[in-house]
mmCIF file of C-alpha atoms in Angstrom:
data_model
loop_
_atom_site.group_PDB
_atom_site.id
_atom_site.type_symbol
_atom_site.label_atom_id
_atom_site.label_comp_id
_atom_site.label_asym_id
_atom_site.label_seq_id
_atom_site.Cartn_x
_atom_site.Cartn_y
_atom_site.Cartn_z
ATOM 1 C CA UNK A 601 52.293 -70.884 -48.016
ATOM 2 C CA UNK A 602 49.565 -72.973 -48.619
ATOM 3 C CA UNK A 603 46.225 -71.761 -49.436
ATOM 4 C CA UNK A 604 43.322 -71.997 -46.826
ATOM 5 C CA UNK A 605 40.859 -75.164 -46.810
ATOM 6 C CA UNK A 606 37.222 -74.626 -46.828
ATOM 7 C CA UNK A 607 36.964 -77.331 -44.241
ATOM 8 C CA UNK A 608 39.118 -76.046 -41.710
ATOM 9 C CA UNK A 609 37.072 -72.628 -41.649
ATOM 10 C CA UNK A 610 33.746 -74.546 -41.309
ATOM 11 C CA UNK A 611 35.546 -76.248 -38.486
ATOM 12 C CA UNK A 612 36.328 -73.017 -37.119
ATOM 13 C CA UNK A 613 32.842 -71.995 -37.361
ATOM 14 C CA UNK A 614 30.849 -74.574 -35.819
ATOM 15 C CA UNK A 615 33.673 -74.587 -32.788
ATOM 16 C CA UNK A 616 33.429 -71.049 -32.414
ATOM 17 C CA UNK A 617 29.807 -71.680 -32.438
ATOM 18 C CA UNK A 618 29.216 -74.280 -30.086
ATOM 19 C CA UNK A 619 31.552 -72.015 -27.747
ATOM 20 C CA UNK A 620 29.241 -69.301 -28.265
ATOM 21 C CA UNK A 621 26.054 -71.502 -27.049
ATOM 22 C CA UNK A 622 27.947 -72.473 -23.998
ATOM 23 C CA UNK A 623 29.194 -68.890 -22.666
ATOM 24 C CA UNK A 624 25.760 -67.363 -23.320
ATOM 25 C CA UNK A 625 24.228 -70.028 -21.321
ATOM 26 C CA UNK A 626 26.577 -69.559 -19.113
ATOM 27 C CA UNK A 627 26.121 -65.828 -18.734
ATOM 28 C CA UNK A 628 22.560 -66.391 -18.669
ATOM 29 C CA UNK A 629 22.768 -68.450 -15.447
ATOM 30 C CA UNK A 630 24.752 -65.692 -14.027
ATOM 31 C CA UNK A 631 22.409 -62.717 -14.856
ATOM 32 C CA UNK A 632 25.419 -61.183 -17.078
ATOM 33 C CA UNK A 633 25.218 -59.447 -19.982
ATOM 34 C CA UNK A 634 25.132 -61.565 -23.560
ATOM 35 C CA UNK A 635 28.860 -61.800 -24.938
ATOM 36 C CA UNK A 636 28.332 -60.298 -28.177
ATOM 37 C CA UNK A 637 30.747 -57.135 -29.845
ATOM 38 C CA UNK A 638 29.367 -53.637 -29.916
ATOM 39 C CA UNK A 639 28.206 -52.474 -33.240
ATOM 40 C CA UNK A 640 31.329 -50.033 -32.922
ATOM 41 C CA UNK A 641 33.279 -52.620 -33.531
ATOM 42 C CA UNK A 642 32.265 -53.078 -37.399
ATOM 43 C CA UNK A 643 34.564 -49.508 -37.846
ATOM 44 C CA UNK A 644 37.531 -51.956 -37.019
ATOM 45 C CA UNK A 645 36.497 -54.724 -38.965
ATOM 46 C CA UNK A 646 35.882 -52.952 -42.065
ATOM 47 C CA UNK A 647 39.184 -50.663 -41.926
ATOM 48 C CA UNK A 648 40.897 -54.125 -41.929
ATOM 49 C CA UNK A 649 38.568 -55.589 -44.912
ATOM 50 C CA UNK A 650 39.287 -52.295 -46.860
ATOM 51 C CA UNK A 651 42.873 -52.182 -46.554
ATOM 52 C CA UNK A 652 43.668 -55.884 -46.732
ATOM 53 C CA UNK A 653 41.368 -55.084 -50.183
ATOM 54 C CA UNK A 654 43.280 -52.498 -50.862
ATOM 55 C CA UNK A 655 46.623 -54.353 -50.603
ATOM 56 C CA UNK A 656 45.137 -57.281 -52.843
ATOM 57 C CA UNK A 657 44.407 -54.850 -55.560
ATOM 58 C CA UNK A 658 47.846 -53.757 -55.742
ATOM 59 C CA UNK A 659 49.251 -57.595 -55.630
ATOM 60 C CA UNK A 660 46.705 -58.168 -58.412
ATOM 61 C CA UNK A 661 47.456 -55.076 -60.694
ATOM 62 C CA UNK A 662 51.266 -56.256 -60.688
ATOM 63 C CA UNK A 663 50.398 -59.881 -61.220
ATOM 64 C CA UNK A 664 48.253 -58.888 -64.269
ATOM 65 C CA UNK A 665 50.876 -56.871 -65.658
ATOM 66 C CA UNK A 666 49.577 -53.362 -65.244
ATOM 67 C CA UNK A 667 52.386 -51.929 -63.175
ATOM 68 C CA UNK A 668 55.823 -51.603 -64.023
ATOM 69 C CA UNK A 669 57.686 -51.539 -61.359
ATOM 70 C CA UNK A 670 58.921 -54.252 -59.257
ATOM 71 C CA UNK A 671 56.409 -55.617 -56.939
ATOM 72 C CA UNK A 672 58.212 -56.429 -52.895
ATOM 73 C CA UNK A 673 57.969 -59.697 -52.088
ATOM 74 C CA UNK A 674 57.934 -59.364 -48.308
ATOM 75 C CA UNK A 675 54.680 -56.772 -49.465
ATOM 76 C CA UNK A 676 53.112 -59.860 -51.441
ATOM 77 C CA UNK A 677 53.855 -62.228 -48.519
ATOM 78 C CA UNK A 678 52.335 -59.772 -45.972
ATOM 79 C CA UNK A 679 49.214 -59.269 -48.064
ATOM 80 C CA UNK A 680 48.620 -62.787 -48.183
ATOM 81 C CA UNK A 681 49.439 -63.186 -44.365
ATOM 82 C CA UNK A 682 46.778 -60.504 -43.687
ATOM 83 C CA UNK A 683 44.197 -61.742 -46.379
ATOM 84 C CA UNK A 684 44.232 -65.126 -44.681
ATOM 85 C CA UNK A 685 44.232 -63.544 -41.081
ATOM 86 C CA UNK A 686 41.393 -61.713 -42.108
ATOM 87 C CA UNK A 687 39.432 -64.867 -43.593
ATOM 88 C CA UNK A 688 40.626 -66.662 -40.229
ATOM 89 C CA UNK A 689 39.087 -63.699 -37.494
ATOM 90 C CA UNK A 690 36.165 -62.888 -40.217
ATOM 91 C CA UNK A 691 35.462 -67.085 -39.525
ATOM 92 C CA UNK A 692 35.624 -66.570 -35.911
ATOM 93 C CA UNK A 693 33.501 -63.956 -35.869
ATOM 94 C CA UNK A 694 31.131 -64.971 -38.002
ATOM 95 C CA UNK A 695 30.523 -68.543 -35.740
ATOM 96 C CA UNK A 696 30.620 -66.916 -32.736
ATOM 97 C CA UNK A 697 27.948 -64.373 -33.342
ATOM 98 C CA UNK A 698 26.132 -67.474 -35.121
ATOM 99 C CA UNK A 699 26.092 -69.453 -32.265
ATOM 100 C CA UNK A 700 25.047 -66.371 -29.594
ATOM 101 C CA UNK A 701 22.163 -65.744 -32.615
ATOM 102 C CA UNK A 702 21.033 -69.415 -32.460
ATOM 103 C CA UNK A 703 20.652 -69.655 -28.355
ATOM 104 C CA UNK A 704 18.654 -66.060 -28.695
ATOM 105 C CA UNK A 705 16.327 -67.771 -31.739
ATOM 106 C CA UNK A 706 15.719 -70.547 -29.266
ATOM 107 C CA UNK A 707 15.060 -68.844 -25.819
ATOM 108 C CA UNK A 708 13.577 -65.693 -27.867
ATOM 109 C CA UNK A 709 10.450 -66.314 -26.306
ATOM 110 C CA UNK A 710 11.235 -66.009 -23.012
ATOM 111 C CA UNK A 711 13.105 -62.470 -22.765
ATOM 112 C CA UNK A 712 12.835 -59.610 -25.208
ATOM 113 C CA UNK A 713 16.395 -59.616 -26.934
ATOM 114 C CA UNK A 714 15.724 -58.677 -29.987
ATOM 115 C CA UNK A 715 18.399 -55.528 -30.024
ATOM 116 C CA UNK A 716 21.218 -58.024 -29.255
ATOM 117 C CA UNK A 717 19.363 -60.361 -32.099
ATOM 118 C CA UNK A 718 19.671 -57.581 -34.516
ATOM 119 C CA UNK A 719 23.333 -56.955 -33.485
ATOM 120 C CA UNK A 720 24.484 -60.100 -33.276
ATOM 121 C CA UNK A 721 23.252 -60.720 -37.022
ATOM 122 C CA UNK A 722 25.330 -57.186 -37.869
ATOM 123 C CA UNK A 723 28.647 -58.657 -36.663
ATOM 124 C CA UNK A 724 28.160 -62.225 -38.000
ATOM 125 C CA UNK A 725 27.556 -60.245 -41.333
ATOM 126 C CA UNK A 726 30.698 -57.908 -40.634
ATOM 127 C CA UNK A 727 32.232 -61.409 -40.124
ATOM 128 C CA UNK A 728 30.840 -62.464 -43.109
ATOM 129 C CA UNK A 729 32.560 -59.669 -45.415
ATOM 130 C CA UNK A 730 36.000 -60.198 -43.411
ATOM 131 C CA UNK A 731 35.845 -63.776 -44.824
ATOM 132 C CA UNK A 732 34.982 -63.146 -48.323
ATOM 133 C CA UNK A 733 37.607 -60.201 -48.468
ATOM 134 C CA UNK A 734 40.337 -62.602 -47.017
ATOM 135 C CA UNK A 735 39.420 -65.277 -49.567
ATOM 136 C CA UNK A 736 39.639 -63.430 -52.275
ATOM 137 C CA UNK A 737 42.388 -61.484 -51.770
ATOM 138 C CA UNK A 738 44.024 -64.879 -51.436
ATOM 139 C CA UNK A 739 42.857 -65.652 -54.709
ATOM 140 C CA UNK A 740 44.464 -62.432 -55.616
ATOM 141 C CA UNK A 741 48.188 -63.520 -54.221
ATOM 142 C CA UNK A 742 48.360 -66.904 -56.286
ATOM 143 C CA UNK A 743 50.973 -66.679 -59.402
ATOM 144 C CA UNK A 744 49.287 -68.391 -62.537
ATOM 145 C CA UNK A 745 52.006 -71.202 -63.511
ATOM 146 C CA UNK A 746 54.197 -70.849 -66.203
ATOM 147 C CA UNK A 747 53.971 -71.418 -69.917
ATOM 148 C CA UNK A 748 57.168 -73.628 -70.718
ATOM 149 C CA UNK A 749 57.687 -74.685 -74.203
ATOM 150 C CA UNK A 750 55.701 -77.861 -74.828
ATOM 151 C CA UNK A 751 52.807 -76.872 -72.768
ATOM 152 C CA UNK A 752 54.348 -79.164 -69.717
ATOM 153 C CA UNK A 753 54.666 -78.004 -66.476
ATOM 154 C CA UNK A 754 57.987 -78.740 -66.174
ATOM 155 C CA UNK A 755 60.493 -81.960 -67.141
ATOM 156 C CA UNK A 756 59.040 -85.354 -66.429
ATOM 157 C CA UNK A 757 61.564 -87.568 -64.624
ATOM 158 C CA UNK A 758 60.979 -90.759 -63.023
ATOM 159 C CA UNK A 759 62.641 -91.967 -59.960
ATOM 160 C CA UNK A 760 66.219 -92.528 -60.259
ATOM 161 C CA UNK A 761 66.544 -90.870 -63.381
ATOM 162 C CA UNK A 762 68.903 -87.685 -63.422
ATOM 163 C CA UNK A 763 67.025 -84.331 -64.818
ATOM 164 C CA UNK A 764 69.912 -83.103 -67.457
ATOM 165 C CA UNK A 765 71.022 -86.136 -68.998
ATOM 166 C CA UNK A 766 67.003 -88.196 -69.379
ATOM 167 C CA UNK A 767 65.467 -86.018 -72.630
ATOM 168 C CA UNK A 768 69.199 -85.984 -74.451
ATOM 169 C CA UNK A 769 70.560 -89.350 -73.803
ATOM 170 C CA UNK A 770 67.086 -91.001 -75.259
ATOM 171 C CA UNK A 771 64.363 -89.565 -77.376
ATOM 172 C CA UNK A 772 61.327 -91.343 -77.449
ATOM 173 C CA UNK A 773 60.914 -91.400 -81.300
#
């Protein structure tokens, strides 16, 4: 798998939160209520930030060499599925709640609001520790590459040349 770009969650964020701007204008318009989470709803996200965590630490304590046994891959590969899942909804939660913040900062005047301020700042910091808990855990999941004699990463070949026959049929003296 490859690991998640910075740039593509920033993307995720500003989308989320120019989506956010639109639907609370357009509930606004409509009289309905502001389409922000319930505070409840920080139980959920930080089960799944404590047990993708939790999951990391075990990936990590094997990778470092502190466990003996055998480590599951399909466990490793699910850990890092879930870590970047996590980083992924923790984004989308975190630019959502941004962008419902940003359109109460700016018509804050006009209506009191401030208990939907004060949760939408909660759940765009729940979001917040959803994304740093997915990133690192990612961190967590990546093998440090191997130490092959010569310090090289592996056998240089150029194109065309075979792999077995390059280093033995010509050393460069």
């Amino acid at each position: 798998m490859k690991a998640m770009r910075p740039l593509t969650l920033v993307i995720i964020a500003v989308l989320a939160a120019g989506l956010a701007l639109l639907a609370t204008a357009a509930t606004n318009r409509y009289s309905m209520a502001t389409p922000v989470l319930p505070v409840s709803a920080l139980v959920t996200m930080g089960v799944i930030a404590v047990l993708t965590l939790v999951m990391g630490i075990r990936v990590l304590r094997w990778r470092n060499g502190k466990k003996k046994t055998l480590l599951n891959p399909i466990m490793a590969a699910r850990t890092l599925i879930l870590a970047q899942a996590c980083a992924y909804a923790g984004t989308l939660l975190l630019g959502w709640h941004a962008g419902i913040a940003l359109d109460l900062l700016r018509i804050g005047t006009l209506r009191s609001g401030e208990g939907i301020l004060w949760n939408t700042l909660v759940m765009g910091g729940g979001g917040v520790v959803m994304l740093v808990v997915g990133l690192v855990v990612e961190r967590f999941c990546r093998i440090p590459p191997e130490d092959f004699e010569g310090g090289t990463t592996g056998p240089e070949t150029r194109r065309g040349e075979s792999k077995g026959e390059g280093e033995y049929a010509y050393r460069g003296d």
